[in-house]
CSV table of C-alpha atoms and ligand atoms in Angstrom, one decimal:
chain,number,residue,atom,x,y,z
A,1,UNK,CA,0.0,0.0,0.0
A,2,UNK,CA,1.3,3.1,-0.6
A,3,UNK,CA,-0.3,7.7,0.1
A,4,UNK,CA,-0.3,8.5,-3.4
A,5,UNK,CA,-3.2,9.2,-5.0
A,6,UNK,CA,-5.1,7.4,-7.3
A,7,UNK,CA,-5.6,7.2,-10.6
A,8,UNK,CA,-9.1,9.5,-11.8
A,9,UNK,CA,-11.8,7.1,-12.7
A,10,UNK,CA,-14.8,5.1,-11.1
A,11,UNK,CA,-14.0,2.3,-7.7
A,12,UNK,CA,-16.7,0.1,-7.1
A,13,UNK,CA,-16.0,-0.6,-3.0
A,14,UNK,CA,-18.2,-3.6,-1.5
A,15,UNK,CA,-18.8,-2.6,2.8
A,16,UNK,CA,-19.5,-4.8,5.6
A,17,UNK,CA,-23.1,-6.3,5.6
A,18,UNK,CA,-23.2,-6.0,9.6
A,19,UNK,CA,-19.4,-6.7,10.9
A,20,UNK,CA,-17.4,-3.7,10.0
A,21,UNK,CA,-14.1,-6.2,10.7
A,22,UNK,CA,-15.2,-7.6,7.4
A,23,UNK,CA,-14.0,-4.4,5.3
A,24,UNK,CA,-11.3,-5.5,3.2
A,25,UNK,CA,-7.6,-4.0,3.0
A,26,UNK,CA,-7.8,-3.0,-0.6
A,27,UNK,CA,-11.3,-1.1,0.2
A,28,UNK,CA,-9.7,0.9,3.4
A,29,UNK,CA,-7.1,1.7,1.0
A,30,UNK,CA,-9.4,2.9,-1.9
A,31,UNK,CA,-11.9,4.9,0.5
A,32,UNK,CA,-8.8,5.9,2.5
A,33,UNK,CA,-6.9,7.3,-1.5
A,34,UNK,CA,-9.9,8.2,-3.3
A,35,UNK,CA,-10.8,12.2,-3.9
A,36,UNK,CA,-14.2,11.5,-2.7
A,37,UNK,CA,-17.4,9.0,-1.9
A,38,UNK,CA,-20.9,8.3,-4.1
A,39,UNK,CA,-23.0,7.0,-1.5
A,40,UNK,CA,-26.6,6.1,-0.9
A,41,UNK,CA,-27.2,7.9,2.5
A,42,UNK,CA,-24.5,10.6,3.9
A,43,UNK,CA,-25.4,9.0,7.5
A,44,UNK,CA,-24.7,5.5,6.8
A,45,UNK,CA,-21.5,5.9,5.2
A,46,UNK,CA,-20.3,8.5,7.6
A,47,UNK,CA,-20.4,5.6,10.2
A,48,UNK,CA,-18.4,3.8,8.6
A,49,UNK,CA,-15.9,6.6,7.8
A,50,UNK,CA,-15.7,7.2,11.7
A,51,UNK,CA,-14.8,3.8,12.1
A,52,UNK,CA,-12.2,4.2,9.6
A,53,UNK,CA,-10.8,7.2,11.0
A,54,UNK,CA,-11.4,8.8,7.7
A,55,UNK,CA,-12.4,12.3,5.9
A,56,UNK,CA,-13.9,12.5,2.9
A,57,UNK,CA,-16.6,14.2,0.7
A,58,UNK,CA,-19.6,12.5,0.2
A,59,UNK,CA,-21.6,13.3,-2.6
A,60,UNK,CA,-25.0,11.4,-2.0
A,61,UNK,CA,-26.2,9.0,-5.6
A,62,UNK,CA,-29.0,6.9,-5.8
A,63,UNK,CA,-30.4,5.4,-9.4
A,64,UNK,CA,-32.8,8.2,-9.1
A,65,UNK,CA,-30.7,11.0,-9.1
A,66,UNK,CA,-31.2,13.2,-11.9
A,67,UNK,CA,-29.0,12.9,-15.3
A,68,UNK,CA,-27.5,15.6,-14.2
A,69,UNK,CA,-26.1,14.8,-10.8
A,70,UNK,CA,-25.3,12.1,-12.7
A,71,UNK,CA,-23.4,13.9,-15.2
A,72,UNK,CA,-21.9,15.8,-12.4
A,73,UNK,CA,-20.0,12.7,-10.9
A,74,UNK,CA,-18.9,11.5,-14.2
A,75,UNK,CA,-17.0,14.3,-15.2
A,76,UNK,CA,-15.3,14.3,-11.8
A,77,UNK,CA,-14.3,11.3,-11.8
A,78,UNK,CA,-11.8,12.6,-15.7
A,79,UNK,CA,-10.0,14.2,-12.9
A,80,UNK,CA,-10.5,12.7,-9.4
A,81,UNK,CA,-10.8,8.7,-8.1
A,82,UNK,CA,-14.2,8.4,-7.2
A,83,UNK,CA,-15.7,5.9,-4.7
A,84,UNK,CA,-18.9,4.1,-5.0
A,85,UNK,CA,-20.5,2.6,-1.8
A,86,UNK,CA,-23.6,1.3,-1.1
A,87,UNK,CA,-25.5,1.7,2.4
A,88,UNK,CA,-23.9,-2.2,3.2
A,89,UNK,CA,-22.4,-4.6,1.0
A,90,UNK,CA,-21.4,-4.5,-3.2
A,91,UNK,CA,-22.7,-2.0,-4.7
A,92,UNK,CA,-25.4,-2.6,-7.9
A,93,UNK,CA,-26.6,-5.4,-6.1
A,94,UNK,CA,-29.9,-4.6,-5.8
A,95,UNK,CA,-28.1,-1.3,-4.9
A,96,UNK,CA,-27.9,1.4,-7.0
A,97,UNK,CA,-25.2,1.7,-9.2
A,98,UNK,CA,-25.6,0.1,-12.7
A,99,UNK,CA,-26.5,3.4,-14.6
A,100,UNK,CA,-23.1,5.6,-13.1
A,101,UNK,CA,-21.2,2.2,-14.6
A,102,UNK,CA,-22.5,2.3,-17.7
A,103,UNK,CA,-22.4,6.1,-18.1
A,104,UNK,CA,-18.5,5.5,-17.3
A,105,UNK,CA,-18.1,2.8,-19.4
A,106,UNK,CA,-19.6,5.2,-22.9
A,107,UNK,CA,-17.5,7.5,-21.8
A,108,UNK,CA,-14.2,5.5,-21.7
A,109,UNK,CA,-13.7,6.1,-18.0
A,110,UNK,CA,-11.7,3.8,-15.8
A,111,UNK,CA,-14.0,1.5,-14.0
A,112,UNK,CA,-12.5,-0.8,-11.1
A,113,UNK,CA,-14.4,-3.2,-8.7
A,114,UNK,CA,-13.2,-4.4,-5.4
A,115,UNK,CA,-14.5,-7.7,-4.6
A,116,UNK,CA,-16.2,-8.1,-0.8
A,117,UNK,CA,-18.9,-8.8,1.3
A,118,UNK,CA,-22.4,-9.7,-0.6
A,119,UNK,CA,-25.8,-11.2,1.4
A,120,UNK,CA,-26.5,-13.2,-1.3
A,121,UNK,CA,-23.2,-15.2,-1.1
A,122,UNK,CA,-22.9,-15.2,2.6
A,123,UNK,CA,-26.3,-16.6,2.6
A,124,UNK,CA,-25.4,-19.3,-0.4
A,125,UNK,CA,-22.3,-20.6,1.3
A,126,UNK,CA,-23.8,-21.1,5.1
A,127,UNK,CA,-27.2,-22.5,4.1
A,128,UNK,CA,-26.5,-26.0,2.3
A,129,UNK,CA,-28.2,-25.9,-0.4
A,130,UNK,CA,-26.6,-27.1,-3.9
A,131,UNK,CA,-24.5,-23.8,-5.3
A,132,UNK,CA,-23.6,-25.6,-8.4
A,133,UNK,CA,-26.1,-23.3,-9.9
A,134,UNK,CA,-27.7,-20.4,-8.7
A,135,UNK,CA,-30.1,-17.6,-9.5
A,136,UNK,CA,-30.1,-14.7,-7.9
A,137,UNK,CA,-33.4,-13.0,-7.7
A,138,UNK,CA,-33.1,-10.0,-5.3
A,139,UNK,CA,-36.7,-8.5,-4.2
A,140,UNK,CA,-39.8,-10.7,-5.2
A,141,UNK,CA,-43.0,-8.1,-6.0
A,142,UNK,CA,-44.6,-7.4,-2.8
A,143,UNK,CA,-48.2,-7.2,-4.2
A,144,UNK,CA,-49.7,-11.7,-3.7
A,145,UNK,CA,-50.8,-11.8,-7.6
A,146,UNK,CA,-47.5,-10.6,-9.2
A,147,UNK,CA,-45.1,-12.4,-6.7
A,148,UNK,CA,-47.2,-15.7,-7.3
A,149,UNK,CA,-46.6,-14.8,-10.9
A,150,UNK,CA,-43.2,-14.5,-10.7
A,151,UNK,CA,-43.0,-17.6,-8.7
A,152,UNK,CA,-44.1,-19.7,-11.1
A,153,UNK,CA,-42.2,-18.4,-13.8
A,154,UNK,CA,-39.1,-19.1,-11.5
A,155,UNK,CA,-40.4,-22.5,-10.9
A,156,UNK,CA,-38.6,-24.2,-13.4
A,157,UNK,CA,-35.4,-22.9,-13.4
A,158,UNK,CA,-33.2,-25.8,-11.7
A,159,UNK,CA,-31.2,-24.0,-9.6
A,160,UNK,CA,-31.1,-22.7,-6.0
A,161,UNK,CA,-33.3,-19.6,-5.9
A,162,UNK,CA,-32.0,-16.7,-3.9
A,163,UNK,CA,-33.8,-13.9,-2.8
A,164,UNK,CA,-33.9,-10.9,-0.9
A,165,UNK,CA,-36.8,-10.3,2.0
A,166,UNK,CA,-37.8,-7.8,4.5
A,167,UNK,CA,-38.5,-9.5,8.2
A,168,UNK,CA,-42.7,-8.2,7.9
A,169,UNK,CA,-42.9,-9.9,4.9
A,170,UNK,CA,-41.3,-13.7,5.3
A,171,UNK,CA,-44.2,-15.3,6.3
A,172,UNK,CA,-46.2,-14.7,3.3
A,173,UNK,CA,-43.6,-15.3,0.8
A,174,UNK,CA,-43.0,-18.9,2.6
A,175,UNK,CA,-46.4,-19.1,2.2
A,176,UNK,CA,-46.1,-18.2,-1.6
A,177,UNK,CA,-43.1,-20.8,-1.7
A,178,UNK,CA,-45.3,-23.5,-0.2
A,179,UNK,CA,-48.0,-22.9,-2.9
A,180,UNK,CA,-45.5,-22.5,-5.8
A,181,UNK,CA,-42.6,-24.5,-5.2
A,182,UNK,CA,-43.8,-27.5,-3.1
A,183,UNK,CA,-41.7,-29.8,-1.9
A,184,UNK,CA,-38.3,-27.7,-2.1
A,185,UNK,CA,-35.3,-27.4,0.2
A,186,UNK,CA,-36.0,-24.0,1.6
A,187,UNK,CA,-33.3,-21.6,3.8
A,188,UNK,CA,-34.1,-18.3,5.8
A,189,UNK,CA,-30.0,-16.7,6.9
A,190,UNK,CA,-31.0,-13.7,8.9
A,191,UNK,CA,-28.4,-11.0,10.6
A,192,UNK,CA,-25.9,-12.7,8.9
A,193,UNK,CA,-22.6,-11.4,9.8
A,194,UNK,CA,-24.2,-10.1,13.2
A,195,UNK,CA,-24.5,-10.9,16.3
A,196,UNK,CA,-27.7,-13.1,16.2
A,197,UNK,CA,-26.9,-14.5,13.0
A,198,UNK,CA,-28.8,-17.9,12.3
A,199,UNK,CA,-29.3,-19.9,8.8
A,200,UNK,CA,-32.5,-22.3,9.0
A,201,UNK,CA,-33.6,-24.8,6.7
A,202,UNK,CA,-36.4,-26.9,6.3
A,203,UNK,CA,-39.7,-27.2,4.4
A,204,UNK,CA,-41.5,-23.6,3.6
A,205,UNK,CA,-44.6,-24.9,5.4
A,206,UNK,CA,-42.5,-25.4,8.5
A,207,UNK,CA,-40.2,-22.4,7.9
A,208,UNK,CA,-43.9,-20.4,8.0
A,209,UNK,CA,-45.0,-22.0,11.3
A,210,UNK,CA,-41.6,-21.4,12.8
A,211,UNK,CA,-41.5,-17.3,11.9
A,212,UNK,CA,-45.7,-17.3,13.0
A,213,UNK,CA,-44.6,-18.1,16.1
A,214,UNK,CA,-41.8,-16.2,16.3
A,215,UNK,CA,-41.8,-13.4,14.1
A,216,UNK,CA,-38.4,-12.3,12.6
A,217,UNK,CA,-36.8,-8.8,13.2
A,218,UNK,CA,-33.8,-7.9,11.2
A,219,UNK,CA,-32.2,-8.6,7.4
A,220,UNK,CA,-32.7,-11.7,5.8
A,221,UNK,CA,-32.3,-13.5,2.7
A,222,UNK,CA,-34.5,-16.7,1.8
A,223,UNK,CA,-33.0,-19.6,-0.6
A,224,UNK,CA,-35.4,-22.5,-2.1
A,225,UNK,CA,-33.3,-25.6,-3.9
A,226,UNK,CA,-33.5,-26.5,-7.4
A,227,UNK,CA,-36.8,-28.8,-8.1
A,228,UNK,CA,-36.1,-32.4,-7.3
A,229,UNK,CA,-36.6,-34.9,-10.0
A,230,UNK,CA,-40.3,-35.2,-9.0
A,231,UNK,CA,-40.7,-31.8,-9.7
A,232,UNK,CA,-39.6,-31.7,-13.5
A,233,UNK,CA,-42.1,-32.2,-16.5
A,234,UNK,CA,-46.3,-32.9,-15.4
A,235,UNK,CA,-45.2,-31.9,-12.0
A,236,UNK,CA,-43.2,-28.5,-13.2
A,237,UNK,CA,-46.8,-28.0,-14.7
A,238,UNK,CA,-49.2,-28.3,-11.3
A,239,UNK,CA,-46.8,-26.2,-9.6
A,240,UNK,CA,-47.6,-23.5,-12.0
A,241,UNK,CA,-51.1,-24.3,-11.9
A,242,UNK,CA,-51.4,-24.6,-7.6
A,243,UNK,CA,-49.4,-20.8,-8.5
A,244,UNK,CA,-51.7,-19.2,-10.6
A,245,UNK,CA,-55.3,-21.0,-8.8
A,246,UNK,CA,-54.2,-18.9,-5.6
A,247,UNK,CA,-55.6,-16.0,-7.5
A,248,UNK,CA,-57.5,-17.3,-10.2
A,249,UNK,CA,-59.9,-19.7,-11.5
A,250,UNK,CA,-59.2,-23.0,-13.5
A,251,UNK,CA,-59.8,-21.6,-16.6
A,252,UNK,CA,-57.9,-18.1,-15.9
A,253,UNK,CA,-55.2,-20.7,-14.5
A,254,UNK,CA,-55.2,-23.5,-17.3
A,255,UNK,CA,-55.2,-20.1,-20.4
A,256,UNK,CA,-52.1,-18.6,-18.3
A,257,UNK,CA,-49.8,-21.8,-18.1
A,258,UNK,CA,-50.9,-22.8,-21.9
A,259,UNK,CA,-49.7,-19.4,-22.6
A,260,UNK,CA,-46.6,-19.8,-20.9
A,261,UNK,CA,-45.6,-23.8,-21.5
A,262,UNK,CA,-47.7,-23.8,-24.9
A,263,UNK,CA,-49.6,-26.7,-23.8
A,264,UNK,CA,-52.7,-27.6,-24.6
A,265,UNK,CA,-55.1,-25.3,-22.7
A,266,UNK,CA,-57.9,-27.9,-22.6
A,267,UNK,CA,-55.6,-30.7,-20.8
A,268,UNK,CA,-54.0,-27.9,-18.5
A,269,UNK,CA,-58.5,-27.2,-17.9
A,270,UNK,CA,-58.7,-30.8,-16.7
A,271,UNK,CA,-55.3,-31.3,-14.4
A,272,UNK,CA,-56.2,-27.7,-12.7
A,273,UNK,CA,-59.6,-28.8,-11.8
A,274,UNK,CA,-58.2,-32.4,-11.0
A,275,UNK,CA,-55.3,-29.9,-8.4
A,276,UNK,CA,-58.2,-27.8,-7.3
A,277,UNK,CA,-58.0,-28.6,-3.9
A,278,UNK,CA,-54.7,-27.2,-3.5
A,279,UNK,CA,-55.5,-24.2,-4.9
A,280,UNK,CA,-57.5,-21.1,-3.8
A,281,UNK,CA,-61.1,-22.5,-2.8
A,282,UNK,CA,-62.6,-19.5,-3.6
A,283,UNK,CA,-61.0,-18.9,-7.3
B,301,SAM,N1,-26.0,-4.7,-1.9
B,301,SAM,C1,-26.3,-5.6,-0.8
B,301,SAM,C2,-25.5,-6.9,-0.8
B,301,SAM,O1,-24.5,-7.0,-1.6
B,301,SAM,O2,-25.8,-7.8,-0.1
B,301,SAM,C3,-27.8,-5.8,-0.7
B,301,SAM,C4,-28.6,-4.5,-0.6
B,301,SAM,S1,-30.3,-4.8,-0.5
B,301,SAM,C5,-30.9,-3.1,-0.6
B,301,SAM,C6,-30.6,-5.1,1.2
B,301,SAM,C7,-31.1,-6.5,1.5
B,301,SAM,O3,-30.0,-7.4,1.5
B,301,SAM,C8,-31.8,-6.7,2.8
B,301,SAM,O4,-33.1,-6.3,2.8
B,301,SAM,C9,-31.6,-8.2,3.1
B,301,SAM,O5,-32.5,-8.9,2.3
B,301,SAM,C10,-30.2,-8.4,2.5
B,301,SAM,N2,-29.2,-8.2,3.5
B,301,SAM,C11,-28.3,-7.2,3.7
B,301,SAM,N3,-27.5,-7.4,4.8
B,301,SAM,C12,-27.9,-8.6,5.3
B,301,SAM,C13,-27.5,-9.3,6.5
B,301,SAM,N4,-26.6,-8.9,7.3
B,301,SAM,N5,-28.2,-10.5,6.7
B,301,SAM,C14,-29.2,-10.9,5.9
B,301,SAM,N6,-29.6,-10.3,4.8
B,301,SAM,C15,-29.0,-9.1,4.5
């Protein structure tokens, strides 16, 4: 390591999710060289700064600041080294981020990214579930119909699912697992990095009972395993029926999956009415 200063140009820096021991050497460095800091919230990374005995600018970004603060950072950064830090953990991860890269990228700037802390990986490696293959698919929609929907469009990727979850609303989306995705492998990691950290697995009906009766404060991310071998082909196919009948009624159900498989509506008709049961009694 060395005091001069950086080169001008764009430094993605990944924080501490929770344990500010986790901040790597190379990102005290860059935070500690760089001309100044793109951060979500002043507050937050201030904190962190403090801990790091540092001084620096911070110029607040976000994905919705104007084109012009945009423009703004971009042509500092011809001249000056430029930080970009989320709130906690790597940046552009459903963080903001991915616009100021790209605008850097068109205009030939120098773009470096500093590898380091991430939920979604923490969460991967401690829950053991198969990480052959695995999609990552940050925030599911909070609204039932459109996070059913995209649950069973998810429903046949074969690979671990990884998403990201406020505390308030785990319950329901093991609930939407449950319908969706039966019989998979489910994890909930929560604090992870913290000092009440815990990763547990089990069945998303359990997982549900468990958080009912002891409702979860806190961060969390929530993993379901790839479908089993039962799952593939007819079965792939009720899952995505049981999905769509929470909301909707045989027919609606049957016309969206033949949309979406291209089976034959009429058949899909007959094996939703056959799955009723499982499906909303009043649709
Ligand atoms: N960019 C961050 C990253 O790389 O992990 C994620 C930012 S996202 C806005 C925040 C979400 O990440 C939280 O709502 C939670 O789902 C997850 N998360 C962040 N820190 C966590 C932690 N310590 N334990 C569990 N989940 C965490």
């Amino acid at each position: 390591m060395t005091d001069e200063p950086l080169a001008p140009g764009l430094y993605i820096v990944a924080t501490p999710i929770g344990n500010l021991g986790d901040i790597t050497l190379r990102a005290a460095d860059t935070l500690t060289r760089c001309d100044a800091i793109a951060c979500e919230d002043t507050r937050v990374t201030a904190k962190l700064l403090r801990h790091l005995n540092l001084h620096k600018p911070l110029w607040r970004y976000d994905d919705h600041s104007s084109e012009d603060d945009r423009r703004r950072l971009i042509d500092a950064m011809r001249d000056k080294a430029v930080a970009l830090v989320s709130d906690a953990g790597t940046p552009l991860i459903s963080d903001p981020g991915y616009r100021l890269v790209r605008a850097a990228r068109e205009e030939g700037l120098a773009v470096t990214s500093l590898p380091g802390p991430s939920a979604a990986i923490v969460a991967l490696t401690l829950s053991g579930l198969p990480n052959d293959r695995f999609l990552f698919a940050g925030f599911l929609p909070v609204k039932d119909k459109a996070r059913g929907d995209t649950l069973a469009e998810l429903a046949r990727v074969p690979a671990t699912l990884v998403f990201y979850e406020s505390a308030q609303r785990l319950v329901k989306t093991l609930e939407a697992i449950a319908a969706a995705l039966p019989g998979r492998d489910v994890a909930v990691a929560r604090e992870l990095t913290k000092l009440h950290e815990e990763c547990r697995t089990g069945s998303p009906q359990d997982l549900a009972a468990h958080y009912t009766a002891h409702p979860p404060k806190g961060e969390i991310v929530l993993m379901a395993g790839p479908p089993g071998e039962a799952e593939s082909g007819e079965t792939d196919v009720d899952a995505l029926l049981i999905a769509a009948m929470v909301h909707d009624k045989p027919s609606q159900a049957a016309a969206q999956v033949a949309k979406a498989s291209g089976l034959d509506r009429k058949a899909l008709y007959a094996r939703a009415m056959e799955l009723k049961p499982h499906g909303n009694p009043k649709a």
